[in-house]
mmCIF file of C-alpha atoms in Angstrom:
data_model
loop_
_atom_site.group_PDB
_atom_site.id
_atom_site.type_symbol
_atom_site.label_atom_id
_atom_site.label_comp_id
_atom_site.label_asym_id
_atom_site.label_seq_id
_atom_site.Cartn_x
_atom_site.Cartn_y
_atom_site.Cartn_z
ATOM 1 C CA MET A 807 -58.279 16.434 17.514
ATOM 2 C CA ALA A 808 -62.032 16.799 17.320
ATOM 3 C CA GLY A 809 -64.092 13.812 16.370
ATOM 4 C CA ARG A 810 -67.373 12.025 16.715
ATOM 5 C CA GLY A 811 -68.395 12.076 20.361
ATOM 6 C CA SER A 812 -65.425 14.134 21.405
ATOM 7 C CA ARG A 813 -66.209 17.365 19.619
ATOM 8 C CA PRO A 814 -65.576 20.402 21.777
ATOM 9 C CA SER A 815 -68.679 22.433 22.424
ATOM 10 C CA PRO A 816 -68.620 26.039 21.296
ATOM 11 C CA ARG A 817 -68.969 28.535 24.085
ATOM 12 C CA ARG A 818 -71.195 30.629 21.878
ATOM 13 C CA PRO A 819 -73.409 29.531 19.011
ATOM 14 C CA VAL A 820 -71.925 30.033 15.585
ATOM 15 C CA PHE A 821 -75.268 30.903 14.055
ATOM 16 C CA THR A 822 -77.969 32.623 15.986
ATOM 17 C CA GLU A 823 -80.217 34.303 13.480
ATOM 18 C CA ARG A 824 -82.643 32.376 11.337
ATOM 19 C CA ARG A 825 -83.260 34.316 8.160
ATOM 20 C CA THR A 826 -85.379 31.807 6.305
ATOM 21 C CA ARG A 827 -86.666 28.370 6.970
ATOM 22 C CA ARG A 828 -83.634 26.848 5.284
ATOM 23 C CA THR A 829 -80.889 29.339 5.839
ATOM 24 C CA LEU A 830 -78.937 30.892 8.632
ATOM 25 C CA LEU A 831 -76.290 33.533 8.691
ATOM 26 C CA PRO A 832 -73.378 33.711 11.107
ATOM 27 C CA ALA A 833 -73.655 36.240 13.878
ATOM 28 C CA GLU A 834 -70.793 35.469 16.188
ATOM 29 C CA VAL A 835 -67.254 34.241 16.032
ATOM 30 C CA PRO A 836 -66.810 30.510 16.431
ATOM 31 C CA THR A 837 -64.668 30.022 19.486
ATOM 32 C CA PHE A 838 -63.193 26.684 18.522
ATOM 33 C CA ARG A 839 -61.027 25.276 15.829
ATOM 34 C CA VAL A 840 -60.690 21.787 14.490
ATOM 35 C CA SER A 841 -57.895 19.879 12.976
ATOM 36 C CA GLY A 842 -58.216 19.222 9.259
ATOM 37 C CA ALA A 843 -57.804 15.521 9.848
ATOM 38 C CA ALA A 844 -60.579 13.145 10.804
ATOM 39 C CA PRO A 845 -60.091 10.901 13.817
ATOM 40 C CA ALA A 846 -59.309 7.246 13.473
ATOM 41 C CA GLY A 847 -62.554 5.303 13.304
ATOM 42 C CA GLY A 848 -64.585 8.379 12.386
ATOM 43 C CA SER A 849 -66.596 8.802 9.194
ATOM 44 C CA ALA A 850 -63.934 10.715 7.342
ATOM 45 C CA LEU A 851 -65.038 12.789 4.375
ATOM 46 C CA GLU A 852 -63.095 14.945 2.005
ATOM 47 C CA ILE A 853 -64.568 18.313 1.078
ATOM 48 C CA TYR A 854 -63.416 21.130 -1.146
ATOM 49 C CA ILE A 855 -63.304 24.522 0.559
ATOM 50 C CA HIS A 856 -63.216 27.637 -1.634
ATOM 51 C CA ARG A 857 -62.278 31.098 -0.394
ATOM 52 C CA SER A 858 -60.944 34.302 -1.863
ATOM 53 C CA GLY A 859 -57.201 34.727 -1.877
ATOM 54 C CA ARG A 860 -54.162 33.180 -3.448
ATOM 55 C CA GLU A 861 -55.087 29.576 -2.658
ATOM 56 C CA ARG A 862 -58.620 29.515 -3.966
ATOM 57 C CA ILE A 863 -59.426 25.879 -3.225
ATOM 58 C CA LYS A 864 -58.357 23.400 -0.573
ATOM 59 C CA LEU A 865 -59.182 19.753 -0.110
ATOM 60 C CA ARG A 866 -59.676 18.891 3.507
ATOM 61 C CA GLU A 867 -60.407 15.614 5.254
ATOM 62 C CA VAL A 868 -62.833 16.021 8.141
ATOM 63 C CA ASP A 869 -65.099 13.927 10.304
ATOM 64 C CA GLY A 870 -68.504 13.816 8.654
ATOM 65 C CA SER A 871 -70.228 14.242 11.985
ATOM 66 C CA ILE A 872 -68.850 17.699 12.729
ATOM 67 C CA ARG A 873 -70.725 20.841 11.793
ATOM 68 C CA VAL A 874 -69.884 22.479 8.521
ATOM 69 C CA ALA A 875 -68.941 25.668 10.353
ATOM 70 C CA GLU A 876 -66.302 23.762 12.266
ATOM 71 C CA ALA A 877 -65.020 22.004 9.206
ATOM 72 C CA VAL A 878 -64.331 25.256 7.377
ATOM 73 C CA GLU A 879 -63.144 27.142 10.472
ATOM 74 C CA LEU A 880 -65.750 29.804 9.944
ATOM 75 C CA ALA A 881 -64.633 33.275 10.983
ATOM 76 C CA ASP A 882 -66.588 36.236 12.218
ATOM 77 C CA GLY A 883 -68.928 37.628 9.594
ATOM 78 C CA GLU A 884 -68.510 34.734 7.187
ATOM 79 C CA ALA A 885 -71.132 32.398 5.811
ATOM 80 C CA ILE A 886 -71.019 29.161 3.847
ATOM 81 C CA TRP A 887 -72.561 28.271 0.497
ATOM 82 C CA LEU A 888 -72.745 25.030 -1.389
ATOM 83 C CA GLU A 889 -71.465 25.367 -4.936
ATOM 84 C CA GLU A 890 -74.076 27.092 -7.111
ATOM 85 C CA ALA A 891 -76.461 27.550 -4.165
ATOM 86 C CA GLU A 892 -78.227 30.904 -3.874
ATOM 87 C CA GLU A 893 -78.597 30.884 -0.096
ATOM 88 C CA PRO A 894 -76.116 30.148 2.692
ATOM 89 C CA LEU A 895 -76.053 26.730 4.259
ATOM 90 C CA LEU A 896 -78.083 25.661 7.211
ATOM 91 C CA ALA A 897 -75.351 26.106 9.744
ATOM 92 C CA ASP A 898 -76.192 23.520 12.337
ATOM 93 C CA GLY A 899 -76.078 20.596 9.958
ATOM 94 C CA THR A 900 -73.160 18.250 9.712
ATOM 95 C CA VAL A 901 -70.704 17.836 6.881
ATOM 96 C CA ALA A 902 -72.178 14.427 6.089
ATOM 97 C CA GLU A 903 -75.725 15.811 5.958
ATOM 98 C CA LEU A 904 -75.098 18.991 4.011
ATOM 99 C CA VAL A 905 -71.946 18.607 1.976
ATOM 100 C CA GLY A 906 -71.083 14.966 1.462
ATOM 101 C CA GLU A 907 -68.003 13.307 0.042
ATOM 102 C CA ARG A 908 -66.013 15.625 -2.237
ATOM 103 C CA GLY A 909 -68.684 18.298 -2.038
ATOM 104 C CA HIS A 910 -67.708 21.913 -2.701
ATOM 105 C CA VAL A 911 -68.424 24.750 -0.272
ATOM 106 C CA HIS A 912 -67.604 28.419 -0.498
ATOM 107 C CA VAL A 913 -66.782 30.543 2.555
ATOM 108 C CA SER A 914 -67.143 34.287 2.232
ATOM 109 C CA ARG A 915 -67.983 37.456 4.118
ATOM 110 C CA CYS A 916 -69.811 38.678 1.006
ATOM 111 C CA ARG A 917 -73.472 37.678 0.894
ATOM 112 C CA ARG A 918 -73.691 38.537 -2.795
ATOM 113 C CA VAL A 919 -71.062 39.298 -5.394
ATOM 114 C CA GLU A 920 -71.718 42.181 -7.756
ATOM 115 C CA VAL A 921 -70.406 41.025 -11.119
ATOM 116 C CA SER A 922 -69.897 43.436 -13.992
ATOM 117 C CA VAL A 923 -69.024 42.204 -17.458
ATOM 118 C CA THR A 924 -67.922 44.426 -20.315
ATOM 119 C CA PHE A 925 -68.117 43.295 -23.935
ATOM 120 C CA ASN A 926 -67.352 45.504 -26.916
ATOM 121 C CA GLY A 927 -68.081 48.632 -24.897
ATOM 122 C CA PRO A 928 -71.292 48.106 -22.912
ATOM 123 C CA THR A 929 -71.242 46.751 -19.371
ATOM 124 C CA LYS A 930 -73.868 44.530 -17.767
ATOM 125 C CA SER A 931 -74.121 43.747 -14.065
ATOM 126 C CA HIS A 932 -75.694 40.996 -12.023
ATOM 127 C CA HIS A 933 -75.542 39.627 -8.468
ATOM 128 C CA PHE A 934 -74.374 36.102 -7.782
ATOM 129 C CA ALA A 935 -73.923 34.052 -4.668
ATOM 130 C CA PRO A 936 -70.214 33.661 -3.834
ATOM 131 C CA GLY A 937 -70.321 29.951 -4.643
ATOM 132 C CA ALA A 938 -71.491 30.494 -8.222
ATOM 133 C CA THR A 939 -69.005 29.050 -10.675
ATOM 134 C CA ILE A 940 -67.336 31.092 -13.396
ATOM 135 C CA ARG A 941 -69.071 28.734 -15.831
ATOM 136 C CA ARG A 942 -72.428 29.918 -14.511
ATOM 137 C CA VAL A 943 -71.392 33.568 -14.707
ATOM 138 C CA LEU A 944 -70.325 32.997 -18.312
ATOM 139 C CA ASP A 945 -73.704 31.408 -19.043
ATOM 140 C CA TRP A 946 -75.378 34.575 -17.764
ATOM 141 C CA ALA A 947 -72.944 36.883 -19.563
ATOM 142 C CA THR A 948 -73.569 35.168 -22.887
ATOM 143 C CA GLY A 949 -77.274 34.666 -22.263
ATOM 144 C CA PRO A 950 -80.380 36.698 -23.095
ATOM 145 C CA ASP A 951 -79.993 39.070 -20.116
ATOM 146 C CA ALA A 952 -76.498 40.230 -21.031
ATOM 147 C CA PHE A 953 -74.698 39.623 -24.339
ATOM 148 C CA PRO A 954 -76.630 36.884 -26.151
ATOM 149 C CA MET A 955 -74.480 34.457 -28.103
ATOM 150 C CA SER A 956 -74.975 31.186 -29.891
ATOM 151 C CA GLU A 957 -73.610 28.073 -28.216
ATOM 152 C CA ALA A 958 -70.838 28.010 -30.820
ATOM 153 C CA ASP A 959 -69.794 31.554 -29.910
ATOM 154 C CA ARG A 960 -70.228 31.017 -26.187
ATOM 155 C CA VAL A 961 -67.621 28.267 -25.986
ATOM 156 C CA GLU A 962 -65.184 30.494 -27.846
ATOM 157 C CA HIS A 963 -65.357 33.289 -25.246
ATOM 158 C CA ALA A 964 -63.996 33.536 -21.732
ATOM 159 C CA LEU A 965 -64.248 35.848 -18.746
ATOM 160 C CA GLN A 966 -61.038 37.756 -18.070
ATOM 161 C CA LEU A 967 -60.432 39.696 -14.878
ATOM 162 C CA CYS A 968 -60.356 43.414 -15.687
ATOM 163 C CA ASN A 969 -56.932 44.971 -16.222
ATOM 164 C CA THR A 970 -55.264 41.547 -16.291
ATOM 165 C CA THR A 971 -54.798 38.685 -18.717
ATOM 166 C CA ASP A 972 -56.035 36.191 -16.126
ATOM 167 C CA GLN A 973 -58.952 34.032 -17.129
ATOM 168 C CA PRO A 974 -60.277 32.096 -14.127
ATOM 169 C CA ASP A 975 -60.959 28.393 -14.447
ATOM 170 C CA PRO A 976 -64.599 27.648 -15.356
ATOM 171 C CA SER A 977 -64.908 25.699 -12.112
ATOM 172 C CA ASP A 978 -63.601 28.523 -9.923
ATOM 173 C CA HIS A 979 -66.109 30.290 -7.707
ATOM 174 C CA VAL A 980 -66.820 33.934 -8.440
ATOM 175 C CA GLY A 981 -66.522 34.717 -4.738
ATOM 176 C CA SER A 982 -62.888 33.690 -4.897
ATOM 177 C CA PHE A 983 -62.087 36.880 -6.800
ATOM 178 C CA VAL A 984 -63.507 39.506 -4.466
ATOM 179 C CA THR A 985 -60.921 41.708 -2.845
ATOM 180 C CA ALA A 986 -60.571 42.903 0.717
ATOM 181 C CA GLU A 987 -62.056 46.231 -0.346
ATOM 182 C CA GLY A 988 -65.432 45.050 -1.545
ATOM 183 C CA CYS A 989 -67.733 42.394 -2.927
ATOM 184 C CA GLY A 990 -67.513 43.150 -6.615
ATOM 185 C CA VAL A 991 -65.747 41.402 -9.470
ATOM 186 C CA CYS A 992 -65.080 43.009 -12.844
ATOM 187 C CA PHE A 993 -64.655 40.945 -16.002
ATOM 188 C CA ASP A 994 -64.139 41.532 -19.674
ATOM 189 C CA LEU A 995 -65.782 39.045 -22.006
ATOM 190 C CA VAL A 996 -63.067 38.171 -24.516
ATOM 191 C CA PRO A 997 -62.496 35.721 -27.368
ATOM 192 C CA LYS A 998 -60.401 32.736 -26.373
ATOM 193 C CA HIS A 999 -56.767 32.778 -27.389
ATOM 194 C CA ARG A 1000 -55.517 31.119 -30.543
ATOM 195 C CA PHE A 1001 -51.975 29.928 -30.093
ATOM 196 C CA GLU A 1002 -50.335 30.509 -33.438
ATOM 197 C CA GLY A 1003 -47.467 32.388 -34.995
ATOM 198 C CA MET B 1017 -36.025 -0.774 5.404
ATOM 199 C CA ASP B 1018 -36.499 0.432 1.843
ATOM 200 C CA VAL B 1019 -36.916 4.165 1.577
ATOM 201 C CA GLU B 1020 -38.035 5.595 -1.739
ATOM 202 C CA PHE B 1021 -36.094 8.754 -2.405
ATOM 203 C CA GLN B 1022 -37.710 11.466 -4.469
ATOM 204 C CA GLU B 1023 -36.028 14.539 -5.824
ATOM 205 C CA PRO B 1024 -37.783 17.883 -5.157
ATOM 206 C CA ASP B 1025 -39.274 18.028 -8.669
ATOM 207 C CA GLU B 1026 -40.916 14.640 -8.291
ATOM 208 C CA ARG B 1027 -42.119 15.426 -4.778
ATOM 209 C CA THR B 1028 -43.680 18.681 -5.939
ATOM 210 C CA PHE B 1029 -45.322 17.072 -8.945
ATOM 211 C CA ARG B 1030 -46.813 14.257 -6.880
ATOM 212 C CA ARG B 1031 -48.016 16.805 -4.329
ATOM 213 C CA HIS B 1032 -49.804 18.690 -7.083
ATOM 214 C CA LEU B 1033 -51.390 15.443 -8.326
ATOM 215 C CA ALA B 1034 -52.759 14.952 -4.820
ATOM 216 C CA GLY B 1035 -53.828 18.589 -4.553
ATOM 217 C CA ALA B 1036 -57.288 20.090 -4.638
ATOM 218 C CA ARG B 1037 -57.176 21.464 -8.182
ATOM 219 C CA PHE B 1038 -56.089 18.206 -9.819
ATOM 220 C CA ARG B 1039 -58.474 16.072 -7.789
ATOM 221 C CA ALA B 1040 -61.418 18.412 -8.309
ATOM 222 C CA GLY B 1041 -60.853 18.160 -12.056
ATOM 223 C CA ALA B 1042 -60.647 14.392 -11.797
ATOM 224 C CA ASP B 1043 -63.887 14.360 -9.785
ATOM 225 C CA ARG B 1044 -65.554 16.367 -12.561
ATOM 226 C CA GLY B 1045 -64.308 13.853 -15.101
ATOM 227 C CA ASP B 1046 -62.142 16.442 -16.842
ATOM 228 C CA TRP B 1047 -58.988 14.314 -16.596
ATOM 229 C CA ARG B 1048 -57.549 11.234 -14.934
ATOM 230 C CA LEU B 1049 -54.173 9.813 -14.139
ATOM 231 C CA VAL B 1050 -54.187 6.749 -16.383
ATOM 232 C CA SER B 1051 -52.241 4.631 -13.922
ATOM 233 C CA GLU B 1052 -51.047 5.175 -10.389
ATOM 234 C CA GLU B 1053 -47.947 3.217 -11.410
ATOM 235 C CA TRP B 1054 -45.833 5.413 -13.611
ATOM 236 C CA ALA B 1055 -42.141 6.005 -14.021
ATOM 237 C CA TRP B 1056 -40.780 9.421 -13.249
ATOM 238 C CA PRO B 1057 -40.786 11.784 -15.112
ATOM 239 C CA HIS B 1058 -43.442 10.476 -17.497
ATOM 240 C CA PRO B 1059 -46.972 10.433 -16.043
ATOM 241 C CA ILE B 1060 -49.763 9.660 -18.493
ATOM 242 C CA ILE B 1061 -52.887 11.756 -17.990
ATOM 243 C CA ALA B 1062 -56.018 11.404 -20.096
ATOM 244 C CA VAL B 1063 -58.097 14.522 -20.750
ATOM 245 C CA SER B 1064 -61.784 14.246 -21.590
ATOM 246 C CA ALA B 1065 -62.971 15.328 -25.020
ATOM 247 C CA ALA B 1066 -66.334 16.503 -26.277
ATOM 248 C CA PRO B 1067 -68.296 13.837 -28.148
ATOM 249 C CA ARG B 1068 -67.426 13.735 -31.824
ATOM 250 C CA ALA B 1069 -68.211 11.037 -34.388
ATOM 251 C CA GLY B 1070 -65.510 8.409 -34.546
ATOM 252 C CA ALA B 1071 -63.434 10.037 -31.837
ATOM 253 C CA PRO B 1072 -62.571 8.707 -28.376
ATOM 254 C CA SER B 1073 -63.975 10.299 -25.260
ATOM 255 C CA GLU B 1074 -60.524 11.249 -24.016
ATOM 256 C CA VAL B 1075 -57.024 11.970 -25.235
ATOM 257 C CA ALA B 1076 -54.104 10.509 -23.288
ATOM 258 C CA LEU B 1077 -50.957 12.576 -22.970
ATOM 259 C CA ARG B 1078 -47.552 11.290 -21.964
ATOM 260 C CA PHE B 1079 -45.887 14.096 -20.057
ATOM 261 C CA THR B 1080 -42.274 14.859 -19.388
ATOM 262 C CA VAL B 1081 -42.051 16.804 -16.151
ATOM 263 C CA ASP B 1082 -38.448 16.664 -14.985
ATOM 264 C CA GLY B 1083 -37.452 19.919 -13.339
ATOM 265 C CA TYR B 1084 -41.077 20.600 -12.322
ATOM 266 C CA PRO B 1085 -42.306 23.173 -11.527
ATOM 267 C CA THR B 1086 -39.333 25.376 -12.457
ATOM 268 C CA ALA B 1087 -39.206 23.802 -15.896
ATOM 269 C CA ALA B 1088 -42.391 23.755 -17.936
ATOM 270 C CA PRO B 1089 -43.913 20.375 -18.789
ATOM 271 C CA THR B 1090 -44.138 19.016 -22.282
ATOM 272 C CA ALA B 1091 -46.442 16.306 -23.548
ATOM 273 C CA ALA B 1092 -47.520 14.369 -26.591
ATOM 274 C CA PRO B 1093 -50.597 12.268 -27.395
ATOM 275 C CA TRP B 1094 -50.124 8.679 -26.305
ATOM 276 C CA ASP B 1095 -51.646 5.361 -27.305
ATOM 277 C CA THR B 1096 -52.227 3.709 -23.965
ATOM 278 C CA GLN B 1097 -53.105 0.349 -25.534
ATOM 279 C CA ALA B 1098 -49.896 0.143 -27.518
ATOM 280 C CA ASN B 1099 -47.912 2.080 -24.910
ATOM 281 C CA ALA B 1100 -46.491 4.129 -27.747
ATOM 282 C CA PRO B 1101 -46.879 7.570 -29.299
ATOM 283 C CA LEU B 1102 -50.297 8.080 -30.836
ATOM 284 C CA ALA B 1103 -50.302 7.679 -34.604
ATOM 285 C CA ASN B 1104 -50.529 11.030 -36.349
ATOM 286 C CA HIS B 1105 -53.851 10.216 -38.011
ATOM 287 C CA LEU B 1106 -55.420 9.739 -34.577
ATOM 288 C CA TRP B 1107 -54.384 13.149 -33.206
ATOM 289 C CA PRO B 1108 -57.196 15.567 -32.314
ATOM 290 C CA THR B 1109 -58.035 18.143 -34.927
ATOM 291 C CA GLY B 1110 -60.357 21.006 -35.869
ATOM 292 C CA GLY B 1111 -60.279 24.757 -35.258
ATOM 293 C CA ARG B 1112 -57.967 25.881 -32.472
ATOM 294 C CA THR B 1113 -57.288 22.246 -31.657
ATOM 295 C CA SER B 1114 -55.417 21.766 -34.938
ATOM 296 C CA LEU B 1115 -53.044 24.577 -34.069
ATOM 297 C CA ALA B 1116 -52.102 22.940 -30.787
ATOM 298 C CA PHE B 1117 -52.087 19.305 -31.908
ATOM 299 C CA ASN B 1118 -49.832 19.611 -34.913
ATOM 300 C CA PRO B 1119 -47.576 16.610 -35.544
ATOM 301 C CA GLY B 1120 -46.298 18.351 -38.664
ATOM 302 C CA TRP B 1121 -44.683 20.896 -36.372
ATOM 303 C CA ASN B 1122 -43.513 18.424 -33.717
ATOM 304 C CA ALA B 1123 -44.906 14.982 -32.947
ATOM 305 C CA SER B 1124 -43.424 15.089 -29.443
ATOM 306 C CA ALA B 1125 -44.980 18.249 -28.053
ATOM 307 C CA ILE B 1126 -48.119 20.393 -28.057
ATOM 308 C CA TYR B 1127 -48.114 23.867 -29.529
ATOM 309 C CA ILE B 1128 -49.293 25.860 -26.511
ATOM 310 C CA PRO B 1129 -47.493 28.553 -24.495
ATOM 311 C CA CYS B 1130 -47.079 26.462 -21.339
ATOM 312 C CA ASP B 1131 -45.284 23.650 -23.195
ATOM 313 C CA ARG B 1132 -41.513 23.793 -22.743
ATOM 314 C CA VAL B 1133 -40.831 22.810 -26.333
ATOM 315 C CA ALA B 1134 -43.415 25.103 -27.885
ATOM 316 C CA ILE B 1135 -42.406 28.224 -25.965
ATOM 317 C CA SER B 1136 -38.850 27.906 -27.211
ATOM 318 C CA GLY B 1137 -38.417 30.320 -30.089
ATOM 319 C CA HIS B 1138 -41.804 31.954 -29.548
ATOM 320 C CA ASP B 1139 -40.799 35.056 -27.635
ATOM 321 C CA PRO B 1140 -43.883 37.026 -28.810
ATOM 322 C CA TRP B 1141 -46.019 34.555 -26.862
ATOM 323 C CA LEU B 1142 -44.432 35.832 -23.655
ATOM 324 C CA GLN B 1143 -46.479 39.011 -24.130
ATOM 325 C CA LEU B 1144 -49.344 37.850 -26.329
ATOM 326 C CA HIS B 1145 -50.275 34.897 -24.126
ATOM 327 C CA ARG B 1146 -48.696 35.938 -20.860
ATOM 328 C CA ALA B 1147 -51.369 34.319 -18.715
ATOM 329 C CA TYR B 1148 -50.698 30.951 -20.349
ATOM 330 C CA VAL B 1149 -46.910 30.966 -20.257
ATOM 331 C CA TRP B 1150 -45.394 28.647 -17.677
ATOM 332 C CA GLY B 1151 -43.981 30.427 -14.625
ATOM 333 C CA PRO B 1152 -44.142 30.701 -10.852
ATOM 334 C CA GLY B 1153 -47.428 29.475 -9.456
ATOM 335 C CA LYS B 1154 -48.274 27.292 -12.442
ATOM 336 C CA GLU B 1155 -49.289 23.696 -11.890
ATOM 337 C CA ILE B 1156 -49.875 20.750 -14.159
ATOM 338 C CA VAL B 1157 -53.573 21.624 -13.906
ATOM 339 C CA ASP B 1158 -52.953 24.828 -15.867
ATOM 340 C CA TYR B 1159 -51.617 22.747 -18.769
ATOM 341 C CA LEU B 1160 -54.542 20.338 -18.511
ATOM 342 C CA LEU B 1161 -57.097 23.162 -18.495
ATOM 343 C CA ILE B 1162 -55.821 24.401 -21.850
ATOM 344 C CA ILE B 1163 -56.024 20.912 -23.334
ATOM 345 C CA HIS B 1164 -59.508 20.382 -21.903
ATOM 346 C CA ASP B 1165 -60.670 23.677 -23.363
ATOM 347 C CA LEU B 1166 -59.291 22.809 -26.799
ATOM 348 C CA LEU B 1167 -60.990 19.404 -26.736
ATOM 349 C CA HIS B 1168 -64.308 21.099 -25.953
ATOM 350 C CA SER B 1169 -63.960 23.995 -28.372
ATOM 351 C CA HIS B 1170 -66.502 24.614 -31.099
ATOM 352 C CA GLY B 1171 -63.999 23.790 -33.826
ATOM 353 C CA TYR B 1172 -62.850 20.495 -32.336
ATOM 354 C CA ALA B 1173 -63.806 17.887 -34.908
ATOM 355 C CA GLY B 1174 -62.488 14.627 -33.488
ATOM 356 C CA VAL B 1175 -59.496 12.782 -34.894
ATOM 357 C CA ARG B 1176 -57.692 13.501 -38.133
ATOM 358 C CA GLN B 1177 -58.666 10.368 -40.022
ATOM 359 C CA THR B 1178 -62.423 10.962 -39.638
ATOM 360 C CA ALA B 1179 -62.552 14.757 -39.569
#
């Protein structure tokens, strides 16, 4: 079990390329794994980890002193975003420094998610970071750059995944809905259901 | 040594209460388990409501979740002070909320597709509202999300006596 002072050292750096002053992108596979549990006596933190796939969110207890990349078991080609952040996380920071207790991170191989929203015929598109919430995408979709609506109308509409009846939770991350084939997500903007009859 | 035995439905329900989706919602302030001490199968969960004049900031629901998750939950508004069903005049109302919180239909359930009482006799809902019907993969959070949405809808007007 990895912990403060006993963390195994990676044989290769997880992040090697500095893209901006604040951000880094992963370039190589992390060669270590950590247990989800924090060691006794360590500064245990719980963090929410979002990914695409069936289980879109996990709550994991980790030692706050380990690097975020370790905590999320970052794989080759993936990067990490804080919820609603535009740029990936500084990779060499610790969970305690960058995420904090019950913070949300998103792990994705997609640097940007191409979102298209169709409403009454026309389609509008926009790029989001994978950690953008569905609530934020809805704000854009019902805002001045897409399909402007009053606040009253906005709360009565939802984003529905194309060709389904599934309406993601407002707190879900848009990056959770990309498929293995690409980095796009298609929505219809639809009125919310009225349960009657 | 005392060993507390839990049937699979109770174990699954408690696991979902401890899961990421329920706890993330609780962290956001969307809902809360009113008390950690509750008698199976009747947890009481309060769901936050949008501010409305004369209305409380949350609505408590007393659930019945035996058979979970195979069987759908059902719930009714609950007066946590009196530890009794919420008086009809204090039920939420307005717009879509009035359709769901309708004591004239049934004071012991909520009229939404994932409620075990409401879905009975509403076969058209199985197609019309397929995404909301209880089934494999559903969790208590899916029920709570519908309630939270209704209590933050544009038409939600507070409680019946002041609306």
